[in-house]
XYZ file of C-alpha atoms in Angstrom:
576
model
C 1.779 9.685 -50.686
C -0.314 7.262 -52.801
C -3.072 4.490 -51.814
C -2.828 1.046 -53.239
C -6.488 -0.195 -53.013
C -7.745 -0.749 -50.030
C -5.344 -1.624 -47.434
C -1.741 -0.389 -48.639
C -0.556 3.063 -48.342
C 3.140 4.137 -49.735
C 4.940 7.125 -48.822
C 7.984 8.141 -51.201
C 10.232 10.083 -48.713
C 13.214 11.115 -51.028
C 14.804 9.966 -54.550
C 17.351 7.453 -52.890
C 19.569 5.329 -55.523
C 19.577 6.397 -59.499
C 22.394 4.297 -61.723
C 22.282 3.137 -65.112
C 19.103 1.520 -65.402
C 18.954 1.075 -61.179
C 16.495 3.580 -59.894
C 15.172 3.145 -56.146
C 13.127 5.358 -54.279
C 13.667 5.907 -50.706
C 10.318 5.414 -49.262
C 7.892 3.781 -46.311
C 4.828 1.055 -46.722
C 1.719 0.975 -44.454
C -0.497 -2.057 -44.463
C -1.925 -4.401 -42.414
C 1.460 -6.445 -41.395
C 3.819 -3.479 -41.211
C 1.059 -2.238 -38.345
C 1.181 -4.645 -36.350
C 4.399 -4.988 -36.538
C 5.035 -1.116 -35.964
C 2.312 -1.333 -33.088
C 4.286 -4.580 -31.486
C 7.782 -2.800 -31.976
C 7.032 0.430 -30.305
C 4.851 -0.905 -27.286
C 7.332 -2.703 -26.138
C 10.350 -0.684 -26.622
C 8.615 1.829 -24.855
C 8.003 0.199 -21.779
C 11.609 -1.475 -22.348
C 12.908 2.188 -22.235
C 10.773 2.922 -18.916
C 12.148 0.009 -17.461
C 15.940 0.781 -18.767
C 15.655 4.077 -16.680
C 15.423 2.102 -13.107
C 17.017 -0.687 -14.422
C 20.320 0.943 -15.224
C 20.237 3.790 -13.074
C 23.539 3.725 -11.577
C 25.148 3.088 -15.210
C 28.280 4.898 -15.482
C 27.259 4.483 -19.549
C 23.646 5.613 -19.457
C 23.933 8.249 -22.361
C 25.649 5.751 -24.240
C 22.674 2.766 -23.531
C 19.700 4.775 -24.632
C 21.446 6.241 -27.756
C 22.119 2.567 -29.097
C 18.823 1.666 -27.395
C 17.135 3.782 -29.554
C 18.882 3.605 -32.448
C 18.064 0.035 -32.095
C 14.339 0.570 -32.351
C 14.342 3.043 -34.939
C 16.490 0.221 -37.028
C 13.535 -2.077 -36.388
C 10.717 0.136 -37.734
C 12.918 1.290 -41.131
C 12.936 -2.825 -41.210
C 9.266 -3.277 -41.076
C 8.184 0.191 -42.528
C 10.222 -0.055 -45.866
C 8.303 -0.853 -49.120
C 11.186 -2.565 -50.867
C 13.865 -5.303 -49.878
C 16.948 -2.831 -50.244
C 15.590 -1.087 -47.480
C 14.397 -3.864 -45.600
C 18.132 -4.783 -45.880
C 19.383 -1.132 -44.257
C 17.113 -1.327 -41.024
C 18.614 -5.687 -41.332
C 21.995 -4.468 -41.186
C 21.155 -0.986 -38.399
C 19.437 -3.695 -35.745
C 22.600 -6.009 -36.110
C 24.719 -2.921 -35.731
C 23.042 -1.723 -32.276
C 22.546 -5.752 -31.371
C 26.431 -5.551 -30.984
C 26.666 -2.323 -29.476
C 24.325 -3.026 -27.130
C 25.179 -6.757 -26.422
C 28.801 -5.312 -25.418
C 27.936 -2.678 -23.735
C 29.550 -3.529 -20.584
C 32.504 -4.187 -22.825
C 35.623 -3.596 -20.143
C 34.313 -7.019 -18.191
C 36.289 -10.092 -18.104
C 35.432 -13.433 -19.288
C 32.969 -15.093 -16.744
C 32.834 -18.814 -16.680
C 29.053 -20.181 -16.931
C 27.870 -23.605 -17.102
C 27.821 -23.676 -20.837
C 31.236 -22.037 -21.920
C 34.164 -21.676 -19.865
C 34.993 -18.206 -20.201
C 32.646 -15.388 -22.142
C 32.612 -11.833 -21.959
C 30.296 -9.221 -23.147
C 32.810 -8.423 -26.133
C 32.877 -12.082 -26.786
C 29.391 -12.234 -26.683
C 28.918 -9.611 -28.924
C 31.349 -10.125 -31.697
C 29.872 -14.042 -31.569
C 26.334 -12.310 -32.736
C 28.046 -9.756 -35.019
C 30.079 -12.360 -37.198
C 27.251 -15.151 -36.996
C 24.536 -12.768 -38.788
C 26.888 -11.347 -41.094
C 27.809 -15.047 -42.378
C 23.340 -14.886 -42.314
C 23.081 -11.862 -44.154
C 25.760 -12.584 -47.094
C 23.432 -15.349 -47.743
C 20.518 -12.623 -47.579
C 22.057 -10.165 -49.550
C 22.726 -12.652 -52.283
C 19.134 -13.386 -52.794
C 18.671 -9.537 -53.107
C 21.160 -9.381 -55.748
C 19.153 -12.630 -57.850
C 15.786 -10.517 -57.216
C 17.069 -7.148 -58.964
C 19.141 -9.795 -61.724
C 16.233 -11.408 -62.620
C 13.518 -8.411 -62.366
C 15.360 -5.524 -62.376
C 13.628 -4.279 -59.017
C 13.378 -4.423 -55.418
C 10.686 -2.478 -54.764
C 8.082 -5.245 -53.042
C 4.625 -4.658 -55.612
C 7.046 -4.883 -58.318
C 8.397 -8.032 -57.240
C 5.506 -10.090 -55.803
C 3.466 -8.921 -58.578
C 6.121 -10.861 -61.432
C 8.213 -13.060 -59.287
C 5.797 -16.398 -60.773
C 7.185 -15.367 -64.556
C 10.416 -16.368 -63.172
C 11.568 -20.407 -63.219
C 10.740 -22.687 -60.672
C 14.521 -23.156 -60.190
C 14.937 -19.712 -59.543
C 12.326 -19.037 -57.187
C 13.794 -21.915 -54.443
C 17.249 -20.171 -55.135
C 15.827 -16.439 -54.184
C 13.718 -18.180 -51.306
C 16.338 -19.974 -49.809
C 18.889 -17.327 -49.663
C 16.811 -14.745 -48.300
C 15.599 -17.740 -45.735
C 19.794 -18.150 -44.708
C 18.992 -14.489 -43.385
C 15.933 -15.204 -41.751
C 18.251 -18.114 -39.983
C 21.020 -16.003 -38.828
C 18.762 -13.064 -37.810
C 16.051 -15.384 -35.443
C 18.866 -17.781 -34.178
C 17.852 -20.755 -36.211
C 19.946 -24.215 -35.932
C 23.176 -24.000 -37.034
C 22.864 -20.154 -36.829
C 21.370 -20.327 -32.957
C 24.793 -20.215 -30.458
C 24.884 -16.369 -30.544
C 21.181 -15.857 -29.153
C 21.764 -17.825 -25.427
C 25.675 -15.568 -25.290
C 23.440 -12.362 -26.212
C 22.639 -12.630 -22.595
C 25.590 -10.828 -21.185
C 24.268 -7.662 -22.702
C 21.965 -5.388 -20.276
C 18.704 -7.294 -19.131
C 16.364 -4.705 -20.902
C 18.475 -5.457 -24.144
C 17.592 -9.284 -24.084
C 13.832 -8.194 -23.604
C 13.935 -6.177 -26.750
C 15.957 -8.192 -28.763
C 13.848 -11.358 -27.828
C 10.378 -10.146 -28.109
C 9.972 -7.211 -30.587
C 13.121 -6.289 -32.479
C 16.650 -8.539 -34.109
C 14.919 -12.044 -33.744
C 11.453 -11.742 -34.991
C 13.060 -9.537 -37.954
C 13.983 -13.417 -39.578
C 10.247 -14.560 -39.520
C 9.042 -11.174 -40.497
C 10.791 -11.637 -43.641
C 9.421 -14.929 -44.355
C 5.915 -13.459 -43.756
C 6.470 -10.778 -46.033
C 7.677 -12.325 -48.832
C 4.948 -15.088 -48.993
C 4.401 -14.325 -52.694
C 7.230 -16.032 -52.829
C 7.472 -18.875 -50.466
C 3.391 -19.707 -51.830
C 4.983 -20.892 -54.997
C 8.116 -23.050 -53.554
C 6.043 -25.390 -51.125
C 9.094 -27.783 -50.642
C 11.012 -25.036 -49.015
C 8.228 -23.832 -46.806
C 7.828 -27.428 -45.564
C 11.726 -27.472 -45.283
C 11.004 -24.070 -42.977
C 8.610 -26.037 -40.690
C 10.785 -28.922 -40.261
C 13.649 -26.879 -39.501
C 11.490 -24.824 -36.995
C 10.049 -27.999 -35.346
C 13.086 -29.565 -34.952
C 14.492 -26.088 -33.180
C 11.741 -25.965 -31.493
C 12.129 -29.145 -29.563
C 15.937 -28.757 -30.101
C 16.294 -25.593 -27.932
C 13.516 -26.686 -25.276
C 15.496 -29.588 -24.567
C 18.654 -27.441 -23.712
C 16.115 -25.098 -21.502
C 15.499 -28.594 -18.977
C 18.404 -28.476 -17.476
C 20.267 -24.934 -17.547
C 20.599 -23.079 -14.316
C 21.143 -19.683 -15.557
C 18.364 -17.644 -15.312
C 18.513 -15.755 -18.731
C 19.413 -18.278 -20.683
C 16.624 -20.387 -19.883
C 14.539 -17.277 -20.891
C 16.528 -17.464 -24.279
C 16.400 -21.251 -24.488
C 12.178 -20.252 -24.601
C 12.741 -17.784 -26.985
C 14.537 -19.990 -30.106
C 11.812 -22.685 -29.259
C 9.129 -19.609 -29.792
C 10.224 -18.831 -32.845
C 10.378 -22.698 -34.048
C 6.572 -22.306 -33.657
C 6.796 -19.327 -36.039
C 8.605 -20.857 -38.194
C 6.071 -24.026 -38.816
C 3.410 -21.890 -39.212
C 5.680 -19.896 -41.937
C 6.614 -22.707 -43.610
C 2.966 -24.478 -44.012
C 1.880 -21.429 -45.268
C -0.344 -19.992 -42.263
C 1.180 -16.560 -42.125
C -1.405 -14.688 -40.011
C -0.760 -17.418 -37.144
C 2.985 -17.536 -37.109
C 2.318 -13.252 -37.039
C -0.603 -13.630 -34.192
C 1.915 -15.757 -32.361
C 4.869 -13.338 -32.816
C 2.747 -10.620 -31.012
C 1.501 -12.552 -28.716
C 5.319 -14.290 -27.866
C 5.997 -10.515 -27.749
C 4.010 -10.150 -24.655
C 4.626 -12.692 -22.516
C 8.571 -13.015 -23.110
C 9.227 -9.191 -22.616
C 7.791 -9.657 -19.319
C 9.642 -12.896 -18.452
C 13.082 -10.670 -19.341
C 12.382 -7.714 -17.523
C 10.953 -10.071 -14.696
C 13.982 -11.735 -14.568
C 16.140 -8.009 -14.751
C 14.515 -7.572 -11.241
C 15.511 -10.864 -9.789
C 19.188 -10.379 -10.878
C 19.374 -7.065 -9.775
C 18.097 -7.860 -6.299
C 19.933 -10.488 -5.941
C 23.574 -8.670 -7.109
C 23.691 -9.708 -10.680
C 23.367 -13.818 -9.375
C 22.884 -15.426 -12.694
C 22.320 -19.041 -11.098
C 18.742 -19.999 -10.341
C 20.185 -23.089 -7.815
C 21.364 -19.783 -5.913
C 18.232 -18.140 -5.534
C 15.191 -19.550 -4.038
C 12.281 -18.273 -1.610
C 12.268 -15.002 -3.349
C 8.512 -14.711 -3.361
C 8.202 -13.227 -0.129
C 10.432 -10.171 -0.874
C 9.633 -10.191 -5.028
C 6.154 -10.543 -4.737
C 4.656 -8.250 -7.905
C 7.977 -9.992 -9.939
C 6.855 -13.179 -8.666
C 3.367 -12.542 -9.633
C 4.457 -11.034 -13.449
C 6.678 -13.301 -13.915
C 4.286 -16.429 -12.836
C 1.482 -15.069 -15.072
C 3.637 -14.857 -18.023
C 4.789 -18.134 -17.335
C 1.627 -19.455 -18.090
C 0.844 -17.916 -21.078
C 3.726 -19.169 -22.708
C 2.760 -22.525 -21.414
C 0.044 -22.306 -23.394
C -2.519 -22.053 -21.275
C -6.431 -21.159 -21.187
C -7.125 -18.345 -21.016
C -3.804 -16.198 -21.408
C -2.666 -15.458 -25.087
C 0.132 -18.206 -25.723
C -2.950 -21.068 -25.393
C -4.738 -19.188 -28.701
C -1.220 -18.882 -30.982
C 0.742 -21.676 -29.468
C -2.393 -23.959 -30.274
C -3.391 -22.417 -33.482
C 0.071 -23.626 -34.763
C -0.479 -27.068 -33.526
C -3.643 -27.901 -35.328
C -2.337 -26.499 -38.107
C 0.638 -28.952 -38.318
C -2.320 -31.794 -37.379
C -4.987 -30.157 -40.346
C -2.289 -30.316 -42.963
C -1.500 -34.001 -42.207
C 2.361 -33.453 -41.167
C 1.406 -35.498 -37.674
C 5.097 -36.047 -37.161
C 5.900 -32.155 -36.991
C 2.753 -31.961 -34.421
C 3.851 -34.698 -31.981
C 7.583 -32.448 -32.291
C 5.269 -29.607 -31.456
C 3.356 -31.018 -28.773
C 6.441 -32.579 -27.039
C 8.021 -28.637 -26.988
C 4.642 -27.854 -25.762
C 4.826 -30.279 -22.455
C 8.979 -29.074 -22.193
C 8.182 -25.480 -22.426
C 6.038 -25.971 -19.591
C 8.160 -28.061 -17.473
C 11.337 -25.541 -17.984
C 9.064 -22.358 -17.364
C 8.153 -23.809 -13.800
C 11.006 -25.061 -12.448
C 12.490 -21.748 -13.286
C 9.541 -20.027 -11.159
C 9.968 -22.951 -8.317
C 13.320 -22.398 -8.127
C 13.712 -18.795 -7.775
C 10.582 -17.532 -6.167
C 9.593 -21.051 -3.682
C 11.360 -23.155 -1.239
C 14.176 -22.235 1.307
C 16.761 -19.330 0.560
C 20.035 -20.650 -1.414
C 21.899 -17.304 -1.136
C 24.020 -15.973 1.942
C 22.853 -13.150 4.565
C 25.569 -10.466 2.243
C 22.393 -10.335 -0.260
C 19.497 -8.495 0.724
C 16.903 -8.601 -1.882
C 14.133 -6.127 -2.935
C 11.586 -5.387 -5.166
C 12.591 -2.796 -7.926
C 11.360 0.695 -8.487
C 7.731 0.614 -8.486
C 7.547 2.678 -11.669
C 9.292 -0.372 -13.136
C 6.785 -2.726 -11.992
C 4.051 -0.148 -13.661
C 6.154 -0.475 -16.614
C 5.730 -4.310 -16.590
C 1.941 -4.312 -15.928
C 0.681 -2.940 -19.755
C 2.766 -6.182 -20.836
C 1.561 -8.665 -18.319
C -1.829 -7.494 -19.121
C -1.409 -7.707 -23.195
C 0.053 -11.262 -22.044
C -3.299 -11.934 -20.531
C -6.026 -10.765 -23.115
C -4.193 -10.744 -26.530
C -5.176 -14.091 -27.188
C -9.310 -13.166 -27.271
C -8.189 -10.532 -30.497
C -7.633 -14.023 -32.929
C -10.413 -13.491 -34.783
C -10.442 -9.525 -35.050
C -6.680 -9.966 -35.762
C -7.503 -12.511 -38.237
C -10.013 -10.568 -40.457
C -7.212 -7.658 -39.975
C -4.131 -9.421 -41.307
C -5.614 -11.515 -44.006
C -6.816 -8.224 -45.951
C -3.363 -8.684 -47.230
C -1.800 -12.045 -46.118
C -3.239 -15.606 -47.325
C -6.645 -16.272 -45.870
C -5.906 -19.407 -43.941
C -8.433 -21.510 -41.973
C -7.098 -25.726 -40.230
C -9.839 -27.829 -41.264
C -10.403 -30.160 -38.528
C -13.520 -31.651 -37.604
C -15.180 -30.681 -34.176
C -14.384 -33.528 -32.401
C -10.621 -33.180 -33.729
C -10.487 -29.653 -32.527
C -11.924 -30.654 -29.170
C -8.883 -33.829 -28.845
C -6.425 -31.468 -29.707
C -7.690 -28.836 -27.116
C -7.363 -31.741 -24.323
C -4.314 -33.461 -24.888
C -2.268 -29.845 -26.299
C -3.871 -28.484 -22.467
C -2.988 -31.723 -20.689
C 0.258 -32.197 -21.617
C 1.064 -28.214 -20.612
C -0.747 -29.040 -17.023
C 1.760 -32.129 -17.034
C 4.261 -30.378 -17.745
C 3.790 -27.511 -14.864
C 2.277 -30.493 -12.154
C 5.687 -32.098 -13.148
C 7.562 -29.197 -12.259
C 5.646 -28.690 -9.091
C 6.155 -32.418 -7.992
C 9.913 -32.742 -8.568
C 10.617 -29.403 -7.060
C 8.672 -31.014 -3.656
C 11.196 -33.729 -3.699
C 14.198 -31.549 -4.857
C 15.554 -34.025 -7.663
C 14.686 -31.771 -10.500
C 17.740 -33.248 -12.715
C 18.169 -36.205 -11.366
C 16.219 -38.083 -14.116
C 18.638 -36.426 -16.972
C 21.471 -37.713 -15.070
C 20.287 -41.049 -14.846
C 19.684 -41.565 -18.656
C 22.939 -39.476 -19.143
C 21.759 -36.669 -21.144
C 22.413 -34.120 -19.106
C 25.668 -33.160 -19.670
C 24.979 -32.842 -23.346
C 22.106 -30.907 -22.526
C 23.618 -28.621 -20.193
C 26.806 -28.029 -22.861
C 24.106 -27.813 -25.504
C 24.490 -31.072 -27.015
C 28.580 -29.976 -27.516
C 27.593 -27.705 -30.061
C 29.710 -24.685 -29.062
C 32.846 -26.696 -28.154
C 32.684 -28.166 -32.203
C 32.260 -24.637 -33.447
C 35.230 -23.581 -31.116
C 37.226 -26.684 -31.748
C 36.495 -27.272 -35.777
C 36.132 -23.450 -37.008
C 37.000 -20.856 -34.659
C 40.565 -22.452 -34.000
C 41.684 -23.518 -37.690
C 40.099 -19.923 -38.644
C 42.188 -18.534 -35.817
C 45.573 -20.450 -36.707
C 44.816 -19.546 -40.569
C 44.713 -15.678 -39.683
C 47.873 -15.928 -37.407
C 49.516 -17.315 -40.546
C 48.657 -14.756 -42.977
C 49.581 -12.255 -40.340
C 53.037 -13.778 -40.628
C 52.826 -13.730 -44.276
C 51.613 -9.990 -44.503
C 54.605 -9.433 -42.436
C 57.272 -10.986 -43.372
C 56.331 -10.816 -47.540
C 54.007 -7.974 -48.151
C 54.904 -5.521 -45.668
C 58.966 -6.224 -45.967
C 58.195 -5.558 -49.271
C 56.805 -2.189 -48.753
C 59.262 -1.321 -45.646
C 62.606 -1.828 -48.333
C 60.588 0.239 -50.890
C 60.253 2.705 -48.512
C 63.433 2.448 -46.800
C 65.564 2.175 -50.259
C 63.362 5.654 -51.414
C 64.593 6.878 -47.827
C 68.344 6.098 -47.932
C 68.495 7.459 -51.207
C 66.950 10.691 -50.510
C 69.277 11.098 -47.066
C 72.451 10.592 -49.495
C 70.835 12.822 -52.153
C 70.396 15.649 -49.091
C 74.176 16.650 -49.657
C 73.314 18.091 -53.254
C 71.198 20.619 -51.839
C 73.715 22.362 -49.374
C 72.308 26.141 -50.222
C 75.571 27.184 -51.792
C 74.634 28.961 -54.789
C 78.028 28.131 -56.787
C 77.311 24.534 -55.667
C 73.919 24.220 -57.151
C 74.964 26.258 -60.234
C 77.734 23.574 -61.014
C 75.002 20.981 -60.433
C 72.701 22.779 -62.949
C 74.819 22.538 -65.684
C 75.779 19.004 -64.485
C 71.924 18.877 -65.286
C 71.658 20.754 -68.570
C 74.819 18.878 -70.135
C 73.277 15.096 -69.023
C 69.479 16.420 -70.930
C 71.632 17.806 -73.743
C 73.266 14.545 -74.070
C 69.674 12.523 -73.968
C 68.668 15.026 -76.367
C 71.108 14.523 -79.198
C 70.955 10.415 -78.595
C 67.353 10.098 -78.394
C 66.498 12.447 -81.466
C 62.933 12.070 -82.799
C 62.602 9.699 -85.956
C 66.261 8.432 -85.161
């Protein structure tokens, strides 16, 4: 174990990779980000497992869950823990692994029809996530491979401390590649249809893989590696634009959707938009103070909604719920509370990150980017209570054969740490500040006071908007009425037809292409190799009569043999 100044330590665990001139230690990095990150990882994927143990009680695969479950977790802390990008790339790879394991983990159901696609299964779902983040990661591993070209290591003080001898040129090159991971990993647009179809996995899974392990793992990087992104400013303002845009983008689709995780999921992408601006324009320690933070709140909002569905049978639909605060009433209360953090408001935690991003957008002058921002801010509001109007107000949508009730109270226990954390993280900004920047890029939005205090009001009003809207249409019981009547809401609800081009434009020519090379590998390369085989076969059977086992037989056959080598012998005489 060695110290690095101050605030790194690095722990060589084994001699790992030694070719040629390649030589890679196998070995772990503590500092400031890797902490929290470690600290965020394992607080909630404990309570996660708590939960998992009344939440899939009656699993016929139990065993099988908490072995991927935790394989899953340790996955995400060789990801954050490693101290080069080769390793980084192992725990990338182990978390995608256990995604798909544990998004199909109820593997033997049938496709399901939903409002969005008309028929998905758990398999489905999980192969969707599988192939999308390996198309991601090929991207990744490619800006790997131009890292160790151009420096001849991976190991992250190496490269941070000479990646600026390099040309501009190839700096964007390594920093866009290794951002096409980032994309795949945290669901970003075109990369985001696999993170709302991750739903049909277990409830607990979507908590995990939402707030502290798989999606966060793509902004993580991009933190990490803001030696590099600090000296290709372009592509960190193409990151924030591509994270504003996703975050309004995947709000939108939230408005009108009816099923309950999705909706959930729908919050998530827009989350990490946020991240993603703050990324981009170079504020690392916010977009990492709001992935904590995000961490919080959305675990709860998951494992809140786990307890819904499983009182109510596994009901997906929130226009089948309804009234469910009577017999849900520490879910309701959870649930509501982290609700309104990630509404953003005073005083829970999402009002200190989710607003920290915003005047950063506004300080940096990139107005357009804030008014994207502040319009996800008023929709993230809106979505987040109609969702708890819907399922926990109003009269009963569901028939006497459900009988609905609270969940294990040992899983509500394991749901309080969270709420809490959801409650108070937001008063640590400034402790978490000092904390982070002894190794990230000091960053401070300059605004003048009376700037900070507009922002405040009109980023708080249009959140209180937002949730009075909610309140007010679910009192007159039109809540989509208005998307109907500009027409949107079909594209919304199908998510803007996004899916149905994929399955239309790629999946099906990709499908008919593999169909006919299957017809070429069998009629051409494998009738190829069948008459080899069945020519070598024939003969042999023919041959079989030689060997009869009667010795004057095979005698006459061995001088048969000893005459024909003679012969070749006397006709193929050296230096003839």
């Amino acid at each position: 174990m060695n110290v690095h100044g101050e605030h790194t330590i690095h722990v060589k665990m084994m001699d790992w990779i030694a070719a040629g001139g390649f030589d890679l230690d196998f070995g772990f990095m503590a500092d400031q980000v890797s902490v929290i990150m470690m600290v965020t990882v394992t607080t909630v994927s404990t309570l996660v497992h708590v939960y998992s143990i009344g939440y899939m009680d009656h699993d016929k695969g139990f065993n099988r869950y908490f072995s991927y479950l935790s394989a899953f977790v340790f996955s995400m802390m060789i990801l954050v823990m490693s101290d080069n990008f080769l390793g980084l790339f192992i725990g990338w790879e182990g978390v995608g692994v256990c995604s798909w394991l544990l998004i199909g983990h109820w593997y033997f159901k049938e496709d399901v029809s939903t409002d969005v696609n008309p028929a998905i299964s758990p398999s489905y779902a999980a192969n969707e996530a599988f192939v999308m983040n390996r198309i991601a990661d090929l991207g990744m591993l490619i800006g790997i491979f131009m890292i160790y070209w151009n420096l001849g290591s991976l190991n992250y003080d190496v490269v941070f401390a000479n990646i600026g001898t390099l040309s501009h040129g190839t700096i964007t090159a390594i920093g866009i590649f290794l951002f096409i991971g980032a994309m795949g990993k945290s669901a970003q647009f075109p990369l985001h249809t696999w993170l709302a179809n991750a739903m049909e996995g277990p409830t607990p899974v979507s908590a995990l893989i939402h707030a502290a392990t798989m999606v966060t793992a793509g902004v993580y990087l991009v933190i990490r590696s803001n030696e590099i992104y600090m000296l290709i400013p372009n592509v960190g303002y193409f990151i924030a634009c591509l994270g504003a845009f996703v975050a309004v983008f995947a709000a939108s689709m939230a408005l009108v959707n009816m099923e309950l995780k999705r909706i959930i999921a729908y919050s998530t992408l827009s989350q990490l938009g946020y991240m993603f601006v703050a990324a981009g324009l170079g504020a690392y320690w916010i977009a990492l103070f709001h992935l904590m933070t995000h961490a919080f709140f959305k675990s709860v909002l998951f494992l809140g909604a786990g307890n819904v569905m499983h009182a109510m049978d596994d009901e997906r639909y929130i226009n089948k719920m309804g009234g469910l605060g009577k017999v849900l009433p520490w879910t309701m209360g959870i649930m509501t509370v982290a609700s309104v953090a990630l509404a953003g408001i005073w005083p829970l935690a999402g009002f200190f990150s989710k607003d920290k991003i915003l005047e950063t957008a506004f300080a940096e002058n990139h107005y357009i980017l804030w008014v994207m921002l502040w319009m996800g801010a008023g929709m993230t509001a809106y979505y987040s209570f109609r969702l708890i109007m819907m399922v926990f107000f109003g009269k009963k949508n569901y028939g006497t054969e459900k009988h609905p009730h609270e969940a294990y109270t040992f899983v509500i226990v394991a749901m309080l740490p969270l709420a809490i954390l959801a409650v108070i993280a937001g008063f640590f900004e400034h402790p978490f500040m000092h904390y982070v920047t002894q190794v990230l890029p000091e960053y401070h939005p300059h605004v003048s006071t009376g700037t900070f205090i507009f922002l405040l009001v009109v980023t708080l009003g249009i959140a209180l908007s937002g949730i009075a809207l909610a309140i007010i249409k679910f009192s007159k019981g039109d809540f989509d009425d208005f998307f109907r009547k500009i027409g949107v809401h079909k594209v919304l609800s199908n998510q803007y037809f996004i899916p149905q081009f994929y399955a239309d434009k790629i999946v099906k020519p990709y499908g008919a292409l593999s169909k006919l090379a299957w017809k070429i590998d069998m009629k051409i390369v494998d009738a190829t190799v069948d008459m080899i085989a069945g020519v070598i076969y024939k003969t042999g059977d023919k041959a079989r009569w030689m060997q009869s086992g009667n010795l004057s037989n095979n005698l006459r056959w061995m001088v048969f043999g000893l005459v024909i080598l003679l012969l070749l012998a006397v006709i193929y005489r050296p230096g003839m």
